[in-house]
Amino acid sequence: MDLGLHQARVLVTAASRGLGAATARRFSLEGAHVVINSRNLSTLQQTAAAISGETGQPVFTHAADVTDPEAVKRLIRSTVETLGGLDILVTNAGGPPAGVFDDFDLEAWEQAARLTLFSAVSLIKEALPHLRRSNRPAILTITSLAVKQPVPNLTLSNAIRPAVIGLTKTLSQELGPEGIRVNSILPGITDTERVSELMAGRARKNGTTIEAEYAKAAQDAPLRRLGKPEEFANAAVFLCSPAAAFITGVSLPVDGGAIQATL
Ligand code: NAD
């Protein structure tokens, strides 16, 4: 199936590794022109070179902290200058720290809200004037299965990520009449660098092995395994593409069936 992404102008934030990098790679394989972002320029450049080397498409970089609204303004401005406009925005950021309610003071809550919610707000706010000029505009927010089913020991994520879904759904209603689609993907446990660090930490804490922790995590999903970043990316790129032109306001789990709710 042709996804209709040839030469689409795409920004993926928080994309030096993990889900963001896999998504950027998939866009690039589809012939899109992509800007990737994260805070560290040299890591970002390595990722861009790896993707571009594989796909033969240009992949551009702009280092910025997505929790800084001024840096986000500069990121969008330079993206639009580099790509000659913007068709697709994928909002991603690192996850807030793990822990239970007693672990966090108000400052930690504010930081988590800046990372998870306000980064998406400022990215979308700055990108919208440019998306309004596109003939295939789409926004994708990356959230978590935690929005449907709280994950133990992820209090900040469980509490704040649902606001991003509220934003996604509301924007799909407000922007639908203009032809701008807004969707979200809810990843389950997907085998990124972050998750391998998490498994190593669990193994140390529990006195087990990394392999044993992976095997335990795999039991969470009916498919009895972790997701692969490229499986997440396939869904992300499809939802953003003209092939999904009648899909908006959707929160799509890509979780191997881990969410237990019927709907
Ligand atoms: P990761 O840690 O492997 O990658 C995160 C990326 O975000 C990196 O490129 C990092 O440099 C960048 N980043 C972090 N903070 C940033 C900031 N302030 N500004 C710009 N860039 C920043 O994580 P991942 O596993 O790819 O997950 C991506 C997102 O999806 C996270 O929010 C994570 O919590 C969420 N998530 C992941 C999983 C999973 O199993 N991998 C499951 C559910 C939700």
Tab-separated table of N, CA, C and O and ligand atoms in Angstrom, residues 13-21 37-40 43-44 64-68 92-96 115-116 142-146 157 161 186-195 197 226 232, ligand 1:
chain	number	residue	atom	x	y	z
A	13	THR	N	9.697	14.726	17.476
A	13	THR	CA	10.509	15.171	18.616
A	13	THR	C	10.937	13.974	19.463
A	13	THR	O	10.375	12.879	19.358
A	14	ALA	N	11.950	14.212	20.309
A	14	ALA	CA	12.488	13.176	21.198
A	14	ALA	C	12.801	11.913	20.391
A	14	ALA	O	12.293	10.834	20.680
A	15	ALA	N	13.639	12.081	19.396
A	15	ALA	CA	13.812	11.006	18.397
A	15	ALA	C	15.265	10.605	18.193
A	15	ALA	O	15.623	10.096	17.139
A	16	SER	N	16.122	10.809	19.194
A	16	SER	CA	17.505	10.336	19.003
A	16	SER	C	17.580	8.825	19.185
A	16	SER	O	18.547	8.186	18.784
A	17	ARG	N	16.565	8.246	19.833
A	17	ARG	CA	16.552	6.791	20.015
A	17	ARG	C	15.097	6.358	20.262
A	17	ARG	O	14.187	7.178	20.285
A	18	GLY	N	14.911	5.077	20.477
A	18	GLY	CA	13.613	4.561	20.925
A	18	GLY	C	12.491	4.746	19.921
A	18	GLY	O	12.684	4.674	18.706
A	19	LEU	N	11.288	4.970	20.458
A	19	LEU	CA	10.086	5.041	19.621
A	19	LEU	C	10.173	6.188	18.618
A	19	LEU	O	9.742	6.056	17.471
A	20	GLY	N	10.714	7.322	19.061
A	20	GLY	CA	10.835	8.482	18.175
A	20	GLY	C	11.753	8.183	17.004
A	20	GLY	O	11.423	8.470	15.844
A	21	ALA	N	12.907	7.602	17.281
A	21	ALA	CA	13.867	7.297	16.209
A	21	ALA	C	13.280	6.260	15.242
A	21	ALA	O	13.432	6.387	14.020
A	37	ASN	N	14.492	15.580	16.571
A	37	ASN	CA	14.889	16.450	17.685
A	37	ASN	C	15.193	15.615	18.919
A	37	ASN	O	14.595	14.556	19.140
A	38	SER	N	16.152	16.086	19.705
A	38	SER	CA	16.318	15.677	21.108
A	38	SER	C	17.241	16.726	21.709
A	38	SER	O	17.553	17.714	21.030
A	39	ARG	N	17.674	16.539	22.944
A	39	ARG	CA	18.459	17.615	23.558
A	39	ARG	C	19.920	17.597	23.133
A	39	ARG	O	20.573	18.627	23.103
A	40	ASN	N	20.465	16.436	22.832
A	40	ASN	CA	21.909	16.300	22.596
A	40	ASN	C	22.220	16.205	21.097
A	40	ASN	O	21.864	15.224	20.443
A	43	THR	N	24.399	13.058	19.609
A	43	THR	CA	23.631	11.793	19.539
A	43	THR	C	22.620	11.865	18.395
A	43	THR	O	22.425	10.901	17.637
A	44	LEU	N	21.995	13.020	18.310
A	44	LEU	CA	20.960	13.233	17.289
A	44	LEU	C	21.557	13.083	15.888
A	44	LEU	O	20.967	12.443	15.006
A	64	ALA	N	16.903	20.554	20.890
A	64	ALA	CA	16.088	21.446	21.710
A	64	ALA	C	15.452	20.632	22.827
A	64	ALA	O	15.150	19.441	22.639
A	65	ASP	N	15.270	21.290	23.959
A	65	ASP	CA	14.543	20.666	25.070
A	65	ASP	C	13.068	21.017	24.900
A	65	ASP	O	12.701	22.199	24.952
A	66	VAL	N	12.233	20.012	24.701
A	66	VAL	CA	10.821	20.296	24.396
A	66	VAL	C	10.050	20.839	25.610
A	66	VAL	O	8.901	21.255	25.473
A	67	THR	N	10.690	20.855	26.777
A	67	THR	CA	10.015	21.465	27.944
A	67	THR	C	10.233	22.981	27.981
A	67	THR	O	9.666	23.652	28.834
A	68	ASP	N	11.052	23.505	27.072
A	68	ASP	CA	11.352	24.942	27.051
A	68	ASP	C	10.574	25.593	25.898
A	68	ASP	O	10.916	25.403	24.725
A	92	ASN	N	6.634	13.776	20.991
A	92	ASN	CA	7.158	12.739	21.873
A	92	ASN	C	8.078	13.436	22.869
A	92	ASN	O	8.588	14.521	22.605
A	93	ALA	N	8.268	12.822	24.028
A	93	ALA	CA	9.233	13.327	25.027
A	93	ALA	C	9.636	12.145	25.887
A	93	ALA	O	9.007	11.088	25.824
A	94	GLY	N	10.673	12.309	26.682
A	94	GLY	CA	11.042	11.242	27.609
A	94	GLY	C	9.908	11.025	28.614
A	94	GLY	O	9.033	11.868	28.764
A	95	GLY	N	9.926	9.884	29.281
A	95	GLY	CA	8.880	9.595	30.268
A	95	GLY	C	9.216	10.227	31.615
A	95	GLY	O	10.395	10.392	31.943
A	96	PRO	N	8.197	10.594	32.415
A	96	PRO	CA	8.473	11.100	33.758
A	96	PRO	C	9.040	9.996	34.653
A	96	PRO	O	8.861	8.806	34.357
A	115	LEU	N	7.030	18.202	31.025
A	115	LEU	CA	7.599	17.210	30.100
A	115	LEU	C	6.512	16.524	29.267
A	115	LEU	O	6.635	16.386	28.048
A	116	THR	N	5.443	16.136	29.920
A	116	THR	CA	4.473	15.245	29.269
A	116	THR	C	3.326	16.010	28.602
A	116	THR	O	2.913	15.663	27.504
A	142	ILE	N	2.356	10.841	21.238
A	142	ILE	CA	2.765	9.531	21.750
A	142	ILE	C	2.509	9.540	23.260
A	142	ILE	O	3.030	10.399	23.980
A	143	THR	N	1.672	8.626	23.732
A	143	THR	CA	1.338	8.600	25.161
A	143	THR	C	1.739	7.237	25.746
A	143	THR	O	2.895	6.870	25.686
A	144	SER	N	0.794	6.503	26.282
A	144	SER	CA	1.138	5.224	26.931
A	144	SER	C	-0.145	4.459	27.223
A	144	SER	O	-1.208	5.067	27.408
A	145	LEU	N	-0.027	3.129	27.368
A	145	LEU	CA	-1.210	2.370	27.797
A	145	LEU	C	-1.661	2.807	29.189
A	145	LEU	O	-2.794	2.537	29.603
A	146	ALA	N	-0.800	3.550	29.893
A	146	ALA	CA	-1.145	4.051	31.231
A	146	ALA	C	-2.388	4.953	31.210
A	146	ALA	O	-3.019	5.148	32.251
A	157	SER	N	3.070	9.417	35.401
A	157	SER	CA	2.615	9.087	34.053
A	157	SER	C	1.112	8.775	34.052
A	157	SER	O	0.347	9.291	33.219
A	161	ARG	N	-0.610	11.716	31.770
A	161	ARG	CA	-0.796	11.360	30.355
A	161	ARG	C	-2.258	11.434	29.882
A	161	ARG	O	-2.504	11.788	28.719
A	186	LEU	N	-0.908	4.629	22.016
A	186	LEU	CA	-0.677	4.216	23.402
A	186	LEU	C	0.241	2.993	23.378
A	186	LEU	O	-0.235	1.866	23.252
A	187	PRO	N	1.559	3.203	23.461
A	187	PRO	CA	2.415	2.007	23.422
A	187	PRO	C	2.323	1.205	24.709
A	187	PRO	O	2.212	1.756	25.808
A	188	GLY	N	2.354	-0.128	24.542
A	188	GLY	CA	2.619	-1.004	25.679
A	188	GLY	C	4.125	-1.144	25.795
A	188	GLY	O	4.883	-0.396	25.156
A	189	ILE	N	4.567	-2.122	26.570
A	189	ILE	CA	6.024	-2.245	26.760
A	189	ILE	C	6.676	-2.611	25.435
A	189	ILE	O	6.371	-3.643	24.834
A	190	THR	N	7.554	-1.728	24.985
A	190	THR	CA	8.214	-1.866	23.694
A	190	THR	C	9.717	-1.844	23.940
A	190	THR	O	10.199	-1.045	24.744
A	191	ASP	N	10.420	-2.700	23.252
A	191	ASP	CA	11.817	-2.953	23.608
A	191	ASP	C	12.766	-1.866	23.106
A	191	ASP	O	13.534	-2.072	22.177
A	192	THR	N	12.713	-0.705	23.748
A	192	THR	CA	13.634	0.393	23.419
A	192	THR	C	14.796	0.386	24.415
A	192	THR	O	14.804	-0.382	25.380
A	193	GLU	N	15.737	1.303	24.199
A	193	GLU	CA	16.885	1.443	25.109
A	193	GLU	C	16.401	1.726	26.526
A	193	GLU	O	16.940	1.209	27.503
A	194	ARG	N	15.365	2.567	26.635
A	194	ARG	CA	14.842	2.934	27.947
A	194	ARG	C	14.355	1.688	28.696
A	194	ARG	O	14.587	1.519	29.885
A	195	VAL	N	13.675	0.808	27.952
A	195	VAL	CA	13.133	-0.397	28.584
A	195	VAL	C	14.264	-1.362	28.957
A	195	VAL	O	14.215	-1.997	30.014
A	197	GLU	N	17.180	-0.452	29.920
A	197	GLU	CA	17.736	0.117	31.166
A	197	GLU	C	16.826	-0.222	32.351
A	197	GLU	O	17.275	-0.581	33.441
A	226	LEU	N	7.318	-8.486	24.293
A	226	LEU	CA	7.369	-7.034	24.208
A	226	LEU	C	7.179	-6.618	22.748
A	226	LEU	O	7.440	-7.402	21.833
A	232	PHE	N	5.697	-0.362	16.537
A	232	PHE	CA	5.104	0.916	16.943
A	232	PHE	C	5.147	1.889	15.755
A	232	PHE	O	4.152	2.541	15.423
B	1	NAD	P1	13.718	6.517	25.253
B	1	NAD	O1	14.211	6.944	26.591
B	1	NAD	O2	14.383	5.326	24.603
B	1	NAD	O3	13.812	7.757	24.254
B	1	NAD	C1	13.379	9.007	24.675
B	1	NAD	C2	13.865	10.066	23.699
B	1	NAD	O4	13.420	11.320	24.200
B	1	NAD	C3	15.392	10.172	23.590
B	1	NAD	O5	15.708	10.466	22.257
B	1	NAD	C4	15.708	11.368	24.487
B	1	NAD	O6	16.900	12.011	24.128
B	1	NAD	C5	14.504	12.249	24.206
B	1	NAD	N1	14.162	13.245	25.210
B	1	NAD	C6	13.946	13.038	26.529
B	1	NAD	N2	13.593	14.186	27.141
B	1	NAD	C7	13.593	15.157	26.174
B	1	NAD	C8	13.326	16.546	26.187
B	1	NAD	N3	13.004	17.181	27.305
B	1	NAD	N4	13.423	17.232	25.019
B	1	NAD	C9	13.757	16.593	23.860
B	1	NAD	N5	14.027	15.272	23.800
B	1	NAD	C10	13.946	14.559	24.952
B	1	NAD	O7	12.149	6.303	25.435
B	1	NAD	P2	11.118	5.427	24.570
B	1	NAD	O8	11.065	4.070	25.159
B	1	NAD	O9	11.377	5.601	23.127
B	1	NAD	O10	9.740	6.142	24.959
B	1	NAD	C11	9.288	7.338	24.344
B	1	NAD	C12	8.069	7.840	25.108
B	1	NAD	O11	7.062	6.833	25.126
B	1	NAD	C13	8.390	8.146	26.581
B	1	NAD	O12	7.594	9.221	27.021
B	1	NAD	C14	7.957	6.870	27.278
B	1	NAD	O13	7.651	7.079	28.626
B	1	NAD	C15	6.724	6.499	26.460
B	1	NAD	N6	6.411	5.086	26.563
B	1	NAD	C16	7.346	4.145	26.246
B	1	NAD	C17	7.017	2.807	26.395
B	1	NAD	C18	8.034	1.743	26.079
B	1	NAD	O14	7.803	0.598	26.485
B	1	NAD	N7	9.116	2.022	25.391
B	1	NAD	C19	5.738	2.424	26.818
B	1	NAD	C20	4.809	3.403	27.125
B	1	NAD	C21	5.148	4.745	26.978
